[in-house]
Amino acid sequence: MMAFLLDIITFLQISFSTNIFRINYNKRPDLIIFVNGLPLVVIELKNATDENATIKSAFDQIRTYKATIPSLFRYNSICVISDGLEAKAGTISADISRFMTWKSSDGIAESSKLVPQLETLILGMLNPCILLDLIKNFIVFEKDKKQDEKGQTQVFTIKKLAAYHQYYAVNKALERTLQASRKGGDKKGGVVWHTQGSGKSLSMVFYTGKAVLALNNPTIVVITDRNDLDDQLFDTFAASKNQIYQCYQMNFWQR
């Protein structure tokens, strides 16, 4: 993905725009964040004083942009929607249920409910350093398929973005790994606890991707306690570029 090259271009060229990017069909998105001239983040804001303004209407507006000005999303990494009270972020392939709230601006504690969600998202996710880290290391693509009414199978690509808890947990885990593995380190990593359905597999993928770069391409061993989870994790990791192996026998590790 082109965004993966951002760190070798110019780090500081991030600009916020409300009126310099007009396209055909007389469409003008509320806010676009440019990185090195590329429109990577599209933000749709609704007026909190308008009783008809909802988070869904903001999502529907993004969907309208996708249909009428698809070129705007050629380099898009993240879409943000807000009704003035709620604020959520997702990708161009996500439905509204997969747009997630960014609940912490510092990765230490969740923001107070008295703080507007949009403020937390701007201070957290849209912080320049965090935004570039997300684009480079916390977006993955997966293939999925479904059958239409005629019984024909369609294969399509899903773009997935890390949630706030995955982002902060992975970076904290990597920081601890680097401390433990350096000369004089205690060789002890740690534990990241997830609830069911909160994205453990993707957290492992994100962590592995960063660890491979930070630790000079180490061998990563993933251990599971269930066969179905083993297959699931293998499929998730299989989209990576590096070669992976699925081991069924313990004596493999005695070689």
PDB file of C-alpha atoms in Angstrom:
ATOM      1  CA  MET A   1       0.000   0.000   0.000  1.00  0.00           C
ATOM      2  CA  MET A   2       1.328   3.451  -0.906  1.00  0.00           C
ATOM      3  CA  ALA A   3       0.775   4.771   2.627  1.00  0.00           C
ATOM      4  CA  PHE A   4       3.420   2.379   3.911  1.00  0.00           C
ATOM      5  CA  LEU A   5       6.091   4.603   2.333  1.00  0.00           C
ATOM      6  CA  LEU A   6       5.127   7.750   4.197  1.00  0.00           C
ATOM      7  CA  ASP A   7       7.933   7.593   6.718  1.00  0.00           C
ATOM      8  CA  ILE A   8      10.586   7.861   4.022  1.00  0.00           C
ATOM      9  CA  ILE A   9       9.076  10.923   2.383  1.00  0.00           C
ATOM     10  CA  THR A  10       8.453  13.932   4.630  1.00  0.00           C
ATOM     11  CA  PHE A  11       7.097  13.305   8.088  1.00  0.00           C
ATOM     12  CA  LEU A  12       5.736  16.753   8.894  1.00  0.00           C
ATOM     13  CA  GLN A  13       3.715  17.551   5.793  1.00  0.00           C
ATOM     14  CA  ILE A  14       0.312  16.932   7.330  1.00  0.00           C
ATOM     15  CA  SER A  15      -2.333  19.512   6.482  1.00  0.00           C
ATOM     16  CA  PHE A  16      -5.985  19.973   7.400  1.00  0.00           C
ATOM     17  CA  SER A  17      -8.256  21.430   4.764  1.00  0.00           C
ATOM     18  CA  THR A  18     -11.875  22.467   4.489  1.00  0.00           C
ATOM     19  CA  ASN A  19     -12.027  24.181   1.114  1.00  0.00           C
ATOM     20  CA  ILE A  20      -9.011  23.488  -1.117  1.00  0.00           C
ATOM     21  CA  PHE A  21     -10.226  20.164  -2.459  1.00  0.00           C
ATOM     22  CA  ARG A  22     -13.341  20.424  -4.604  1.00  0.00           C
ATOM     23  CA  ILE A  23     -14.306  17.717  -7.043  1.00  0.00           C
ATOM     24  CA  ASN A  24     -16.913  17.213  -9.753  1.00  0.00           C
ATOM     25  CA  TYR A  25     -20.622  16.737  -8.953  1.00  0.00           C
ATOM     26  CA  ASN A  26     -20.417  19.832  -6.713  1.00  0.00           C
ATOM     27  CA  LYS A  27     -19.356  17.720  -3.720  1.00  0.00           C
ATOM     28  CA  ARG A  28     -17.269  19.179  -0.919  1.00  0.00           C
ATOM     29  CA  PRO A  29     -16.309  16.950   2.024  1.00  0.00           C
ATOM     30  CA  ASP A  30     -16.282  18.705   5.387  1.00  0.00           C
ATOM     31  CA  LEU A  31     -12.659  18.043   6.254  1.00  0.00           C
ATOM     32  CA  ILE A  32      -9.771  16.233   4.587  1.00  0.00           C
ATOM     33  CA  ILE A  33      -6.375  15.489   6.088  1.00  0.00           C
ATOM     34  CA  PHE A  34      -3.580  15.492   3.533  1.00  0.00           C
ATOM     35  CA  VAL A  35      -0.252  13.750   4.116  1.00  0.00           C
ATOM     36  CA  ASN A  36       2.406  14.678   1.572  1.00  0.00           C
ATOM     37  CA  GLY A  37      -0.386  15.900  -0.674  1.00  0.00           C
ATOM     38  CA  LEU A  38      -2.408  12.677  -0.475  1.00  0.00           C
ATOM     39  CA  PRO A  39      -5.977  12.844   0.906  1.00  0.00           C
ATOM     40  CA  LEU A  40      -5.630  10.044   3.470  1.00  0.00           C
ATOM     41  CA  VAL A  41      -8.397  10.930   5.938  1.00  0.00           C
ATOM     42  CA  VAL A  42     -11.924  12.085   5.080  1.00  0.00           C
ATOM     43  CA  ILE A  43     -13.999  13.540   7.925  1.00  0.00           C
ATOM     44  CA  GLU A  44     -17.756  14.097   7.807  1.00  0.00           C
ATOM     45  CA  LEU A  45     -19.177  16.325  10.550  1.00  0.00           C
ATOM     46  CA  LYS A  46     -22.835  16.881  11.344  1.00  0.00           C
ATOM     47  CA  ASN A  47     -24.276  19.769  13.328  1.00  0.00           C
ATOM     48  CA  ALA A  48     -25.037  18.730  16.908  1.00  0.00           C
ATOM     49  CA  THR A  49     -27.854  21.309  17.100  1.00  0.00           C
ATOM     50  CA  ASP A  50     -29.655  19.735  14.143  1.00  0.00           C
ATOM     51  CA  GLU A  51     -32.140  17.157  15.435  1.00  0.00           C
ATOM     52  CA  ASN A  52     -31.918  15.327  12.106  1.00  0.00           C
ATOM     53  CA  ALA A  53     -28.148  14.977  12.333  1.00  0.00           C
ATOM     54  CA  THR A  54     -27.091  11.468  13.333  1.00  0.00           C
ATOM     55  CA  ILE A  55     -23.963   9.378  13.176  1.00  0.00           C
ATOM     56  CA  LYS A  56     -25.708   7.323  10.494  1.00  0.00           C
ATOM     57  CA  SER A  57     -26.381  10.377   8.340  1.00  0.00           C
ATOM     58  CA  ALA A  58     -22.664  11.171   8.504  1.00  0.00           C
ATOM     59  CA  PHE A  59     -21.885   7.583   7.473  1.00  0.00           C
ATOM     60  CA  ASP A  60     -24.412   7.799   4.629  1.00  0.00           C
ATOM     61  CA  GLN A  61     -22.732  10.991   3.419  1.00  0.00           C
ATOM     62  CA  ILE A  62     -19.374   9.203   3.256  1.00  0.00           C
ATOM     63  CA  ARG A  63     -21.069   6.437   1.286  1.00  0.00           C
ATOM     64  CA  THR A  64     -22.460   9.049  -1.120  1.00  0.00           C
ATOM     65  CA  TYR A  65     -18.962  10.449  -1.634  1.00  0.00           C
ATOM     66  CA  LYS A  66     -17.695   6.944  -2.396  1.00  0.00           C
ATOM     67  CA  ALA A  67     -20.346   6.544  -5.092  1.00  0.00           C
ATOM     68  CA  THR A  68     -20.072   9.989  -6.696  1.00  0.00           C
ATOM     69  CA  ILE A  69     -16.406  10.923  -6.216  1.00  0.00           C
ATOM     70  CA  PRO A  70     -14.583   7.585  -5.882  1.00  0.00           C
ATOM     71  CA  SER A  71     -11.243   9.142  -6.870  1.00  0.00           C
ATOM     72  CA  LEU A  72     -11.208  10.905  -3.495  1.00  0.00           C
ATOM     73  CA  PHE A  73     -10.800   7.510  -1.833  1.00  0.00           C
ATOM     74  CA  ARG A  74      -8.043   6.170  -4.062  1.00  0.00           C
ATOM     75  CA  TYR A  75      -5.461   6.803  -1.334  1.00  0.00           C
ATOM     76  CA  ASN A  76      -7.856   6.891   1.613  1.00  0.00           C
ATOM     77  CA  SER A  77      -6.765   5.219   4.834  1.00  0.00           C
ATOM     78  CA  ILE A  78      -9.369   6.310   7.386  1.00  0.00           C
ATOM     79  CA  CYS A  79     -12.866   7.778   7.388  1.00  0.00           C
ATOM     80  CA  VAL A  80     -14.173   9.691  10.416  1.00  0.00           C
ATOM     81  CA  ILE A  81     -17.843  10.420  11.094  1.00  0.00           C
ATOM     82  CA  SER A  82     -19.388  12.560  13.826  1.00  0.00           C
ATOM     83  CA  ASP A  83     -22.783  13.990  14.727  1.00  0.00           C
ATOM     84  CA  GLY A  84     -21.261  16.481  17.137  1.00  0.00           C
ATOM     85  CA  LEU A  85     -21.653  14.133  20.102  1.00  0.00           C
ATOM     86  CA  GLU A  86     -20.499  10.737  18.897  1.00  0.00           C
ATOM     87  CA  ALA A  87     -17.382  10.278  16.780  1.00  0.00           C
ATOM     88  CA  LYS A  88     -16.244   7.065  15.110  1.00  0.00           C
ATOM     89  CA  ALA A  89     -13.580   5.959  12.648  1.00  0.00           C
ATOM     90  CA  GLY A  90     -13.407   3.144  10.117  1.00  0.00           C
ATOM     91  CA  THR A  91     -12.291   2.253   6.609  1.00  0.00           C
ATOM     92  CA  ILE A  92     -13.927   2.622   3.219  1.00  0.00           C
ATOM     93  CA  SER A  93     -14.999  -1.042   3.226  1.00  0.00           C
ATOM     94  CA  ALA A  94     -16.494  -1.024   6.742  1.00  0.00           C
ATOM     95  CA  ASP A  95     -20.207  -0.866   7.403  1.00  0.00           C
ATOM     96  CA  ILE A  96     -21.427   1.419  10.161  1.00  0.00           C
ATOM     97  CA  SER A  97     -21.251  -1.322  12.792  1.00  0.00           C
ATOM     98  CA  ARG A  98     -17.479  -1.531  12.255  1.00  0.00           C
ATOM     99  CA  PHE A  99     -16.870   2.174  12.800  1.00  0.00           C
ATOM    100  CA  MET A 100     -15.318   2.384  16.260  1.00  0.00           C
ATOM    101  CA  THR A 101     -14.986   5.047  18.940  1.00  0.00           C
ATOM    102  CA  TRP A 102     -11.438   6.106  19.856  1.00  0.00           C
ATOM    103  CA  LYS A 103     -11.775   6.187  23.645  1.00  0.00           C
ATOM    104  CA  SER A 104      -8.371   7.370  24.856  1.00  0.00           C
ATOM    105  CA  SER A 105      -6.214  10.314  23.883  1.00  0.00           C
ATOM    106  CA  ASP A 106      -3.099   9.109  25.712  1.00  0.00           C
ATOM    107  CA  GLY A 107      -3.326   5.306  25.886  1.00  0.00           C
ATOM    108  CA  ILE A 108      -3.272   5.383  29.681  1.00  0.00           C
ATOM    109  CA  ALA A 109      -6.926   5.834  30.590  1.00  0.00           C
ATOM    110  CA  GLU A 110     -10.239   6.183  28.811  1.00  0.00           C
ATOM    111  CA  SER A 111     -11.385   9.755  28.407  1.00  0.00           C
ATOM    112  CA  SER A 112     -14.154  11.051  30.635  1.00  0.00           C
ATOM    113  CA  LYS A 113     -17.660  10.815  29.217  1.00  0.00           C
ATOM    114  CA  LEU A 114     -17.835  14.569  29.760  1.00  0.00           C
ATOM    115  CA  VAL A 115     -15.190  15.031  27.062  1.00  0.00           C
ATOM    116  CA  PRO A 116     -16.639  15.078  23.515  1.00  0.00           C
ATOM    117  CA  GLN A 117     -15.745  11.942  21.575  1.00  0.00           C
ATOM    118  CA  LEU A 118     -14.555  14.037  18.644  1.00  0.00           C
ATOM    119  CA  GLU A 119     -12.050  15.842  20.872  1.00  0.00           C
ATOM    120  CA  THR A 120     -10.650  12.532  22.121  1.00  0.00           C
ATOM    121  CA  LEU A 121     -10.405  11.193  18.564  1.00  0.00           C
ATOM    122  CA  ILE A 122      -8.596  14.305  17.346  1.00  0.00           C
ATOM    123  CA  LEU A 123      -6.127  14.335  20.243  1.00  0.00           C
ATOM    124  CA  GLY A 124      -5.606  10.579  20.036  1.00  0.00           C
ATOM    125  CA  MET A 125      -6.055   9.029  16.607  1.00  0.00           C
ATOM    126  CA  LEU A 126      -5.397  12.194  14.605  1.00  0.00           C
ATOM    127  CA  ASN A 127      -2.261  13.112  16.505  1.00  0.00           C
ATOM    128  CA  PRO A 128       0.284  13.231  13.638  1.00  0.00           C
ATOM    129  CA  CYS A 129       2.600  10.591  15.118  1.00  0.00           C
ATOM    130  CA  ILE A 130      -0.260   8.218  15.934  1.00  0.00           C
ATOM    131  CA  LEU A 131      -1.956   8.782  12.585  1.00  0.00           C
ATOM    132  CA  LEU A 132       1.164   7.904  10.595  1.00  0.00           C
ATOM    133  CA  ASP A 133       1.807   4.888  12.826  1.00  0.00           C
ATOM    134  CA  LEU A 134      -1.754   3.676  12.238  1.00  0.00           C
ATOM    135  CA  ILE A 135      -1.458   4.082   8.487  1.00  0.00           C
ATOM    136  CA  LYS A 136       1.880   2.317   8.319  1.00  0.00           C
ATOM    137  CA  ASN A 137       1.449  -0.501  10.839  1.00  0.00           C
ATOM    138  CA  PHE A 138      -2.193  -0.952  11.813  1.00  0.00           C
ATOM    139  CA  ILE A 139      -4.164  -1.489   8.610  1.00  0.00           C
ATOM    140  CA  VAL A 140      -4.623  -4.929   7.079  1.00  0.00           C
ATOM    141  CA  PHE A 141      -6.533  -6.370   4.143  1.00  0.00           C
ATOM    142  CA  GLU A 142      -8.514  -9.604   4.158  1.00  0.00           C
ATOM    143  CA  LYS A 143     -10.349 -11.492   1.446  1.00  0.00           C
ATOM    144  CA  ASP A 144     -13.980 -12.420   2.043  1.00  0.00           C
ATOM    145  CA  LYS A 145     -16.740 -13.875  -0.081  1.00  0.00           C
ATOM    146  CA  LYS A 146     -20.506 -14.016  -0.195  1.00  0.00           C
ATOM    147  CA  GLN A 147     -23.214 -15.405  -2.440  1.00  0.00           C
ATOM    148  CA  ASP A 148     -25.638 -13.162  -4.261  1.00  0.00           C
ATOM    149  CA  GLU A 149     -29.304 -13.909  -4.926  1.00  0.00           C
ATOM    150  CA  LYS A 150     -28.357 -15.947  -8.009  1.00  0.00           C
ATOM    151  CA  GLY A 151     -26.037 -18.172  -6.018  1.00  0.00           C
ATOM    152  CA  GLN A 152     -22.902 -16.706  -7.538  1.00  0.00           C
ATOM    153  CA  THR A 153     -19.940 -16.259  -5.216  1.00  0.00           C
ATOM    154  CA  GLN A 154     -18.329 -12.856  -5.052  1.00  0.00           C
ATOM    155  CA  VAL A 155     -14.846 -12.362  -3.618  1.00  0.00           C
ATOM    156  CA  PHE A 156     -14.025  -8.944  -2.235  1.00  0.00           C
ATOM    157  CA  THR A 157     -11.387  -7.256  -0.111  1.00  0.00           C
ATOM    158  CA  ILE A 158     -12.024  -5.940   3.383  1.00  0.00           C
ATOM    159  CA  LYS A 159      -9.827  -3.207   4.792  1.00  0.00           C
ATOM    160  CA  LYS A 160      -9.446  -3.358   8.577  1.00  0.00           C
ATOM    161  CA  LEU A 161      -8.172  -0.675  10.935  1.00  0.00           C
ATOM    162  CA  ALA A 162      -6.969  -1.289  14.483  1.00  0.00           C
ATOM    163  CA  ALA A 163      -9.238  -0.180  17.316  1.00  0.00           C
ATOM    164  CA  TYR A 164      -7.819   2.079  20.000  1.00  0.00           C
ATOM    165  CA  HIS A 165      -7.233  -0.755  22.476  1.00  0.00           C
ATOM    166  CA  GLN A 166      -5.335  -2.770  19.856  1.00  0.00           C
ATOM    167  CA  TYR A 167      -3.169   0.196  18.924  1.00  0.00           C
ATOM    168  CA  TYR A 168      -2.113   1.083  22.445  1.00  0.00           C
ATOM    169  CA  ALA A 169      -1.745  -2.556  23.582  1.00  0.00           C
ATOM    170  CA  VAL A 170       0.480  -3.516  20.649  1.00  0.00           C
ATOM    171  CA  ASN A 171       2.784  -0.537  21.095  1.00  0.00           C
ATOM    172  CA  LYS A 172       2.997  -1.134  24.841  1.00  0.00           C
ATOM    173  CA  ALA A 173       3.748  -4.830  24.251  1.00  0.00           C
ATOM    174  CA  LEU A 174       6.453  -3.969  21.731  1.00  0.00           C
ATOM    175  CA  GLU A 175       8.009  -1.461  24.116  1.00  0.00           C
ATOM    176  CA  ARG A 176       8.135  -4.127  26.841  1.00  0.00           C
ATOM    177  CA  THR A 177       9.565  -6.677  24.399  1.00  0.00           C
ATOM    178  CA  LEU A 178      12.385  -4.337  23.431  1.00  0.00           C
ATOM    179  CA  GLN A 179      13.178  -3.672  27.084  1.00  0.00           C
ATOM    180  CA  ALA A 180      13.178  -7.385  27.940  1.00  0.00           C
ATOM    181  CA  SER A 181      15.284  -8.464  24.958  1.00  0.00           C
ATOM    182  CA  ARG A 182      18.020  -5.860  25.138  1.00  0.00           C
ATOM    183  CA  LYS A 183      21.348  -6.601  26.778  1.00  0.00           C
ATOM    184  CA  GLY A 184      20.790  -6.805  30.518  1.00  0.00           C
ATOM    185  CA  GLY A 185      17.029  -7.161  30.066  1.00  0.00           C
ATOM    186  CA  ASP A 186      15.035  -9.565  32.222  1.00  0.00           C
ATOM    187  CA  LYS A 187      13.842 -11.595  29.173  1.00  0.00           C
ATOM    188  CA  LYS A 188      10.260 -11.347  30.417  1.00  0.00           C
ATOM    189  CA  GLY A 189       7.596 -10.000  28.120  1.00  0.00           C
ATOM    190  CA  GLY A 190       4.103  -9.744  29.518  1.00  0.00           C
ATOM    191  CA  VAL A 191       0.433 -10.534  28.996  1.00  0.00           C
ATOM    192  CA  VAL A 192      -2.127  -8.665  26.921  1.00  0.00           C
ATOM    193  CA  TRP A 193      -5.654  -9.510  28.041  1.00  0.00           C
ATOM    194  CA  HIS A 194      -8.547  -9.358  25.574  1.00  0.00           C
ATOM    195  CA  THR A 195     -12.250 -10.039  25.958  1.00  0.00           C
ATOM    196  CA  GLN A 196     -13.884 -12.430  23.508  1.00  0.00           C
ATOM    197  CA  GLY A 197     -14.372 -10.929  20.073  1.00  0.00           C
ATOM    198  CA  SER A 198     -12.132  -7.927  20.690  1.00  0.00           C
ATOM    199  CA  GLY A 199      -9.604  -8.745  17.989  1.00  0.00           C
ATOM    200  CA  LYS A 200      -6.905 -10.925  19.544  1.00  0.00           C
ATOM    201  CA  SER A 201      -5.833 -12.360  16.190  1.00  0.00           C
ATOM    202  CA  LEU A 202      -5.381  -8.963  14.577  1.00  0.00           C
ATOM    203  CA  SER A 203      -3.541  -7.661  17.629  1.00  0.00           C
ATOM    204  CA  MET A 204      -1.059 -10.510  17.156  1.00  0.00           C
ATOM    205  CA  VAL A 205      -0.669  -9.644  13.485  1.00  0.00           C
ATOM    206  CA  PHE A 206      -0.047  -5.967  14.257  1.00  0.00           C
ATOM    207  CA  TYR A 207       2.414  -6.849  17.017  1.00  0.00           C
ATOM    208  CA  THR A 208       4.285  -9.307  14.804  1.00  0.00           C
ATOM    209  CA  GLY A 209       4.514  -6.787  11.981  1.00  0.00           C
ATOM    210  CA  LYS A 210       6.152  -4.212  14.232  1.00  0.00           C
ATOM    211  CA  ALA A 211       8.328  -6.741  16.083  1.00  0.00           C
ATOM    212  CA  VAL A 212       9.780  -8.087  12.829  1.00  0.00           C
ATOM    213  CA  LEU A 213      11.003  -4.602  11.950  1.00  0.00           C
ATOM    214  CA  ALA A 214      12.130  -3.575  15.429  1.00  0.00           C
ATOM    215  CA  LEU A 215      13.989  -6.811  16.253  1.00  0.00           C
ATOM    216  CA  ASN A 216      15.713  -7.421  12.907  1.00  0.00           C
ATOM    217  CA  ASN A 217      13.399 -10.106  11.529  1.00  0.00           C
ATOM    218  CA  PRO A 218      13.114 -12.555  14.457  1.00  0.00           C
ATOM    219  CA  THR A 219      11.369 -15.930  14.306  1.00  0.00           C
ATOM    220  CA  ILE A 220       7.834 -15.536  15.662  1.00  0.00           C
ATOM    221  CA  VAL A 221       6.191 -18.576  17.290  1.00  0.00           C
ATOM    222  CA  VAL A 222       2.426 -18.459  17.899  1.00  0.00           C
ATOM    223  CA  ILE A 223       1.098 -21.115  20.294  1.00  0.00           C
ATOM    224  CA  THR A 224      -2.606 -21.970  20.574  1.00  0.00           C
ATOM    225  CA  ASP A 225      -4.616 -24.392  22.695  1.00  0.00           C
ATOM    226  CA  ARG A 226      -7.382 -25.191  20.180  1.00  0.00           C
ATOM    227  CA  ASN A 227      -7.253 -26.613  16.655  1.00  0.00           C
ATOM    228  CA  ASP A 228      -9.935 -24.257  15.366  1.00  0.00           C
ATOM    229  CA  LEU A 229      -8.047 -21.278  16.751  1.00  0.00           C
ATOM    230  CA  ASP A 230      -4.858 -22.609  15.186  1.00  0.00           C
ATOM    231  CA  ASP A 231      -6.481 -22.640  11.744  1.00  0.00           C
ATOM    232  CA  GLN A 232      -8.026 -19.227  12.290  1.00  0.00           C
ATOM    233  CA  LEU A 233      -4.722 -17.671  13.277  1.00  0.00           C
ATOM    234  CA  PHE A 234      -2.885 -19.309  10.405  1.00  0.00           C
ATOM    235  CA  ASP A 235      -5.393 -17.882   7.927  1.00  0.00           C
ATOM    236  CA  THR A 236      -5.066 -14.436   9.507  1.00  0.00           C
ATOM    237  CA  PHE A 237      -1.280 -14.486   9.372  1.00  0.00           C
ATOM    238  CA  ALA A 238      -1.218 -16.023   5.883  1.00  0.00           C
ATOM    239  CA  ALA A 239      -1.845 -12.628   4.315  1.00  0.00           C
ATOM    240  CA  SER A 240       1.598 -11.505   5.474  1.00  0.00           C
ATOM    241  CA  LYS A 241       4.499 -11.353   3.040  1.00  0.00           C
ATOM    242  CA  ASN A 242       6.981 -13.356   5.100  1.00  0.00           C
ATOM    243  CA  GLN A 243       6.970 -17.133   5.011  1.00  0.00           C
ATOM    244  CA  ILE A 244       5.013 -18.849   7.789  1.00  0.00           C
ATOM    245  CA  TYR A 245       4.609 -22.475   8.811  1.00  0.00           C
ATOM    246  CA  GLN A 246       1.799 -24.321  10.535  1.00  0.00           C
ATOM    247  CA  CYS A 247       3.187 -26.977  12.880  1.00  0.00           C
ATOM    248  CA  TYR A 248       1.132 -29.994  14.000  1.00  0.00           C
ATOM    249  CA  GLN A 249       3.782 -31.891  15.980  1.00  0.00           C
ATOM    250  CA  MET A 250       5.649 -30.818  19.087  1.00  0.00           C
ATOM    251  CA  ASN A 251       8.875 -32.524  17.965  1.00  0.00           C
ATOM    252  CA  PHE A 252       9.132 -29.930  15.187  1.00  0.00           C
ATOM    253  CA  TRP A 253      10.539 -27.528  17.794  1.00  0.00           C
ATOM    254  CA  GLN A 254      13.147 -30.050  18.933  1.00  0.00           C
ATOM    255  CA  ARG A 255      15.056 -29.745  15.687  1.00  0.00           C
TER     256      ARG A 255
END
